[in-house]
Coordinates of C-alpha atoms in Angstrom, one line a residue:
M4 CA 0.1 -0.1 0.0
D5 CA 1.4 3.4 -1.5
S6 CA -1.2 5.7 0.5
P7 CA -2.1 6.7 4.4
D8 CA -4.6 4.3 6.1
T9 CA -8.3 4.4 5.4
D10 CA -10.4 2.6 7.9
W11 CA -13.4 0.4 6.8
A12 CA -14.5 -0.3 10.2
D13 CA -17.7 1.5 9.6
V14 CA -18.1 -0.3 6.3
R15 CA -20.8 -2.8 6.2
L16 CA -21.7 -3.2 2.2
H17 CA -18.0 -3.3 0.2
V18 CA -19.0 -3.2 -3.5
V19 CA -16.3 -4.5 -6.6
T20 CA -16.2 -3.5 -9.2
G21 CA -13.3 -3.0 -12.5
K22 CA -12.7 -3.1 -15.7
G23 CA -12.8 -7.2 -17.8
G24 CA -10.1 -8.8 -17.1
T25 CA -8.8 -7.1 -14.2
G26 CA -10.0 -10.2 -11.1
K27 CA -13.1 -8.1 -10.4
T28 CA -14.2 -11.3 -8.8
T29 CA -10.7 -12.8 -7.4
V30 CA -10.2 -9.5 -5.3
A31 CA -13.6 -9.3 -4.2
A32 CA -13.8 -13.3 -3.2
A33 CA -10.0 -12.6 -1.4
L34 CA -11.7 -9.2 0.1
A35 CA -14.9 -11.4 1.5
L36 CA -12.2 -14.2 2.9
A37 CA -10.0 -11.4 5.2
L38 CA -13.2 -9.3 5.8
A39 CA -14.1 -13.0 7.7
S40 CA -10.8 -13.3 9.4
G41 CA -11.4 -13.9 13.1
G42 CA -14.8 -15.1 13.9
R43 CA -16.4 -12.6 11.5
K44 CA -19.4 -13.6 8.9
V45 CA -20.1 -12.3 5.6
L46 CA -22.0 -12.6 2.3
L47 CA -20.5 -12.7 -1.2
V48 CA -23.2 -11.9 -3.5
E49 CA -22.6 -12.2 -7.3
V50 CA -25.2 -10.2 -9.8
E51 CA -24.5 -10.8 -13.5
G52 CA -25.4 -15.0 -13.7
R53 CA -21.9 -16.0 -14.2
Q54 CA -21.9 -17.7 -11.3
G55 CA -18.1 -16.7 -11.2
I56 CA -17.8 -16.5 -7.3
A57 CA -19.2 -21.0 -7.7
Q58 CA -15.8 -21.2 -10.6
I59 CA -13.4 -19.5 -7.9
F60 CA -14.2 -22.1 -5.3
D61 CA -14.7 -24.9 -6.7
L62 CA -18.3 -25.1 -6.1
P63 CA -20.8 -26.8 -9.0
P64 CA -23.2 -23.4 -9.7
L65 CA -24.6 -22.2 -6.9
P66 CA -28.8 -21.6 -5.8
Y67 CA -30.3 -18.7 -4.5
E68 CA -30.4 -18.7 -1.9
E69 CA -27.4 -18.1 1.2
R70 CA -24.8 -20.5 1.8
R71 CA -21.8 -21.5 3.3
I72 CA -18.6 -21.5 1.3
A73 CA -15.6 -21.2 2.6
V74 CA -13.9 -20.9 6.3
A75 CA -11.5 -17.2 7.0
P76 CA -8.8 -17.5 8.6
S77 CA -8.7 -17.6 12.0
G78 CA -11.8 -18.8 12.1
G79 CA -14.9 -16.9 10.6
D80 CA -17.5 -17.7 8.3
V81 CA -18.0 -16.4 4.1
Y82 CA -21.4 -17.4 2.5
A83 CA -22.6 -16.8 -0.5
L84 CA -25.4 -15.6 -2.8
A85 CA -26.5 -15.6 -6.5
I86 CA -29.2 -13.4 -7.1
D87 CA -31.0 -14.7 -9.6
P88 CA -33.5 -11.4 -11.2
E89 CA -37.0 -13.0 -11.7
E90 CA -36.4 -15.0 -7.9
A91 CA -35.6 -11.3 -6.3
M92 CA -38.8 -10.4 -8.4
L93 CA -41.0 -13.2 -6.7
E94 CA -39.8 -12.1 -3.4
Y95 CA -40.1 -8.4 -4.1
M96 CA -44.0 -9.0 -5.4
E97 CA -44.8 -10.8 -2.1
M98 CA -43.8 -8.5 0.1
F99 CA -45.1 -5.3 -0.7
Y100 CA -48.7 -7.1 -3.0
G101 CA -48.7 -10.3 -1.4
M102 CA -48.5 -12.0 -4.8
R103 CA -46.4 -14.8 -5.1
R104 CA -48.1 -17.4 -6.8
A105 CA -48.9 -14.7 -9.4
G106 CA -45.8 -14.1 -9.4
R107 CA -44.7 -17.0 -10.7
A108 CA -47.5 -17.1 -13.0
L109 CA -46.3 -13.4 -14.6
T110 CA -42.4 -14.2 -14.1
K111 CA -43.0 -17.5 -16.8
M112 CA -45.3 -15.0 -18.9
G113 CA -41.7 -13.8 -19.0
I114 CA -42.7 -10.2 -16.7
V115 CA -39.6 -9.9 -15.4
D116 CA -38.0 -10.0 -19.2
F117 CA -40.7 -7.2 -20.3
A118 CA -39.9 -4.6 -17.0
T119 CA -37.0 -4.2 -17.6
T120 CA -36.6 -3.7 -21.4
V121 CA -38.8 -1.2 -20.5
A122 CA -37.3 0.3 -17.8
P123 CA -33.9 -1.5 -17.3
G124 CA -32.8 0.3 -14.5
F125 CA -35.4 -1.8 -12.6
R126 CA -33.4 -5.1 -12.4
D127 CA -30.3 -3.0 -10.9
V128 CA -33.3 -1.9 -8.2
L129 CA -34.2 -5.7 -7.1
V130 CA -31.1 -6.8 -7.5
T131 CA -29.4 -4.1 -4.9
G132 CA -32.9 -4.7 -3.2
K133 CA -31.6 -7.7 -2.1
T134 CA -28.1 -7.0 -1.2
T135 CA -28.8 -3.6 0.9
E136 CA -31.8 -6.3 2.7
A137 CA -28.6 -8.6 3.5
V138 CA -26.3 -5.4 5.3
R139 CA -29.4 -3.9 6.7
R140 CA -31.4 -7.4 8.2
R141 CA -30.9 -8.4 11.6
G142 CA -31.3 -11.2 14.3
K143 CA -33.9 -12.0 16.8
N144 CA -31.5 -10.5 19.5
G145 CA -30.5 -7.1 17.3
R146 CA -27.5 -7.9 15.9
R147 CA -26.8 -7.6 12.1
I148 CA -26.8 -10.9 11.1
Y149 CA -23.8 -10.3 8.5
D150 CA -20.8 -8.6 9.8
A151 CA -20.0 -7.6 6.2
V152 CA -21.2 -8.3 2.3
V153 CA -19.0 -7.9 -0.8
L154 CA -21.2 -7.2 -3.6
D155 CA -19.1 -8.9 -7.1
A156 CA -20.9 -6.1 -8.7
P157 CA -21.0 -4.9 -13.0
P158 CA -18.0 -3.8 -14.7
T159 CA -17.1 -0.2 -13.8
G160 CA -18.4 1.6 -16.9
R161 CA -22.3 0.4 -15.3
I162 CA -20.9 0.8 -11.6
T163 CA -23.0 4.6 -11.2
R164 CA -26.1 3.4 -13.1
F165 CA -26.3 0.1 -11.8
L166 CA -25.8 2.1 -7.5
N167 CA -27.3 5.8 -8.3
V168 CA -30.9 3.6 -8.0
T169 CA -33.1 6.5 -7.2
K170 CA -32.5 8.3 -10.5
E171 CA -33.4 5.0 -11.9
V172 CA -36.7 4.4 -10.7
A173 CA -37.7 8.2 -11.3
G174 CA -39.4 7.3 -14.7
L175 CA -41.4 4.0 -13.1
A176 CA -43.1 5.4 -10.6
R177 CA -42.9 9.2 -8.1
V178 CA -44.8 7.2 -5.1
G179 CA -45.6 3.9 -3.5
P180 CA -43.8 0.9 -3.3
I181 CA -41.2 0.8 -6.1
K182 CA -40.5 4.2 -5.1
N183 CA -40.2 3.5 -1.1
H184 CA -38.2 0.6 -1.4
S185 CA -35.6 2.4 -3.8
D186 CA -35.2 5.1 -1.1
L187 CA -34.7 2.3 0.7
V188 CA -31.7 1.1 -0.7
S189 CA -30.3 4.8 -2.8
G190 CA -30.3 5.7 1.9
V191 CA -27.0 2.5 1.9
V192 CA -25.5 2.6 -0.9
K193 CA -24.8 6.5 -0.4
S194 CA -24.0 5.6 3.4
P195 CA -20.8 6.1 4.9
E196 CA -21.8 2.4 5.8
T197 CA -20.9 2.1 1.7
A198 CA -17.5 1.6 -0.1
V199 CA -17.2 1.4 -4.1
H200 CA -13.6 -1.1 -4.2
F201 CA -12.1 -0.3 -8.0
V202 CA -10.1 -3.5 -8.8
T203 CA -7.2 -2.8 -11.8
L204 CA -4.0 -3.2 -13.8
L205 CA -0.7 -0.9 -13.9
E206 CA -2.0 -0.6 -17.4
E207 CA -3.3 2.5 -19.2
M208 CA -7.0 0.8 -20.4
P209 CA -7.7 -0.1 -17.2
V210 CA -6.4 3.4 -15.2
Q211 CA -8.3 5.1 -17.3
E212 CA -11.6 3.2 -17.3
T213 CA -10.9 3.5 -13.3
L214 CA -10.4 7.4 -12.5
D215 CA -13.5 8.0 -15.6
G216 CA -15.4 4.9 -12.5
I217 CA -14.1 6.7 -9.8
A218 CA -14.8 10.2 -11.6
E219 CA -18.7 9.2 -12.2
L220 CA -19.1 8.0 -8.9
R221 CA -18.3 11.0 -6.8
A222 CA -20.7 13.2 -9.9
A223 CA -23.1 11.1 -8.4
S224 CA -22.4 11.5 -5.1
L225 CA -21.4 8.0 -4.3
P226 CA -19.2 6.4 -2.6
A227 CA -15.8 5.5 -3.0
G228 CA -13.7 3.5 -1.5
G229 CA -9.7 1.9 -2.4
V230 CA -8.2 0.6 -5.6
F231 CA -6.9 -2.8 -5.8
I232 CA -3.8 -2.4 -8.1
N233 CA -3.7 -6.2 -8.8
M234 CA -2.0 -8.5 -10.7
V235 CA 1.3 -7.0 -9.2
R236 CA 4.8 -8.6 -10.2
Q237 CA 7.7 -8.0 -8.3
S238 CA 11.0 -6.7 -10.3
L239 CA 13.3 -9.1 -9.5
L240 CA 16.8 -6.2 -10.5
P241 CA 18.0 -3.8 -8.4
Q242 CA 16.4 -0.2 -9.3
A243 CA 20.5 0.8 -10.2
A244 CA 20.3 -1.8 -13.3
L245 CA 16.4 -1.0 -14.2
D246 CA 17.6 2.6 -14.7
T247 CA 20.7 1.8 -16.8
A248 CA 18.5 -0.5 -19.5
V249 CA 15.6 2.2 -19.5
K250 CA 18.1 4.8 -21.0
G251 CA 20.0 2.3 -23.3
R252 CA 23.2 1.6 -21.9
F253 CA 23.0 -2.0 -20.2
D254 CA 26.0 -4.0 -21.2
A255 CA 25.1 -6.6 -23.2
G256 CA 29.0 -7.6 -23.6
E257 CA 29.1 -7.6 -19.4
L258 CA 26.8 -10.0 -19.0
A259 CA 28.2 -12.3 -21.5
L260 CA 31.5 -12.4 -19.4
G261 CA 30.1 -12.8 -16.4
L262 CA 27.9 -15.6 -17.6
K263 CA 31.6 -17.0 -19.3
A264 CA 33.1 -16.2 -15.7
A265 CA 30.6 -17.9 -13.5
G266 CA 30.7 -20.8 -15.8
V267 CA 27.7 -21.3 -17.4
T268 CA 28.5 -21.4 -21.0
D269 CA 31.4 -19.4 -23.1
G270 CA 32.5 -18.5 -25.9
A271 CA 30.0 -17.2 -28.7
Q272 CA 26.9 -19.3 -26.5
A273 CA 27.2 -17.3 -23.8
T274 CA 27.2 -14.0 -26.2
A275 CA 23.9 -15.4 -27.7
L276 CA 22.5 -15.7 -24.1
A277 CA 23.6 -12.8 -22.9
E278 CA 22.5 -10.8 -26.1
A279 CA 18.9 -12.3 -24.9
L280 CA 18.7 -12.6 -22.0
A281 CA 19.5 -8.0 -22.5
E282 CA 16.9 -8.4 -24.6
E283 CA 14.4 -9.1 -21.9
V284 CA 16.0 -7.0 -18.9
V285 CA 15.5 -3.7 -21.0
E286 CA 11.9 -5.0 -21.4
H287 CA 11.4 -5.6 -17.8
A288 CA 12.3 -2.8 -17.1
H289 CA 10.5 -0.2 -19.9
R290 CA 7.4 -2.4 -18.3
T291 CA 8.8 -1.2 -14.6
E292 CA 8.6 2.5 -15.8
L293 CA 5.7 1.9 -17.2
E294 CA 4.4 0.4 -14.0
R295 CA 5.6 3.5 -12.2
A296 CA 3.7 6.2 -14.4
E297 CA 0.5 4.0 -14.3
R298 CA 0.9 3.9 -9.8
E299 CA 1.4 7.9 -10.2
T300 CA -1.3 8.3 -11.9
L301 CA -3.5 5.9 -9.7
A302 CA -2.4 8.3 -7.1
G303 CA -4.4 11.7 -8.4
A304 CA -7.6 10.3 -7.4
G305 CA -6.5 10.3 -3.3
L306 CA -8.1 7.4 -3.0
T307 CA -5.9 4.5 -0.5
R308 CA -4.0 2.0 -2.8
Y309 CA -3.1 -1.8 -1.9
E310 CA -1.5 -3.9 -4.5
L311 CA -2.5 -7.8 -5.0
P312 CA -0.1 -10.0 -6.1
L313 CA 0.5 -12.3 -9.6
L314 CA -0.3 -15.3 -8.6
A315 CA 2.6 -17.2 -10.2
D316 CA 0.1 -21.2 -9.6
G317 CA -2.8 -18.9 -11.3
V318 CA -6.2 -18.3 -9.1
D319 CA -7.0 -21.3 -6.5
L320 CA -8.5 -21.6 -3.0
A321 CA -4.5 -21.4 -1.8
G322 CA -4.3 -18.4 -3.8
L323 CA -7.2 -16.5 -2.6
Y324 CA -6.1 -16.8 1.1
E325 CA -2.7 -15.6 0.1
L326 CA -4.7 -12.6 -1.8
A327 CA -6.6 -12.4 2.0
E328 CA -3.8 -12.3 3.7
S329 CA -2.2 -9.7 1.6
M330 CA -5.6 -7.4 2.2
R331 CA -5.1 -7.8 5.1
T332 CA -1.3 -6.4 6.4
Q333 CA -1.7 -3.6 3.9
G334 CA -5.0 -3.0 6.3
A335 CA -7.5 -3.3 3.7
A336 CA -10.3 -5.6 6.3

């Protein structure tokens, strides 16, 4: 982490977004594990119908119900929910109109598809409503059921519209249950209990999309959280060598002499190998320089930044726990 510490203790809804390909779902899953560590209970929610959570945790497709999927470090449970808009519609109709049976008939007629075609924002109201209900829900003892909820949200380009439910519903209803429901959802989403985190890579397009998303979020008075820089590769070379390579002064001849002196190879083979290695060093140095520039660009957004390592063996359960521990070490959970 290369920015001031941020205290997320009061945040109960962690919304995770990012450009496609940045590892948004992986970061959301790791964040849920990190937040649950130490005996807490966390709900991980997905809303895009991709069953990404099931794939990451190597589980069968998740049904529309909350179920425990993992035990966090030092105890604590992670539950998961894959929200189905049709089931959310049935719950909505039963809650506000007492029409669950009629609702099932309407879903068979494609009423959800019809409603979301006429008013695209209505689907977002359904899924955000289900998520914020989990945030607000309390047990018989009056305590919150979940210590935190992590939402694997739509990509950055759609996140502001997805969360800005009051504006989306304005054209649907100005009074009545739909309006009241959207106001309740908006009250949670725009409160200090919510933080919208961005996942990015140290590449130009993801960084620019992150900055655009942060600006849109702020313009809509939605709470920006932190920036998770994913898949960070650590440099194996000293800074002096990188600076020399960037300036085009890296000497393959000296490298060849070093290889021969070390007995790695000799003669023409040493020269050929040294030239190939020198090209790799120069390429690595230029990439490192570009990544440094992207870090500085992200710093301009003024949000807390966390760096997550590139997993050499890919994303599996062990990798998720590694990412979760990195988050905890950096104070992200």
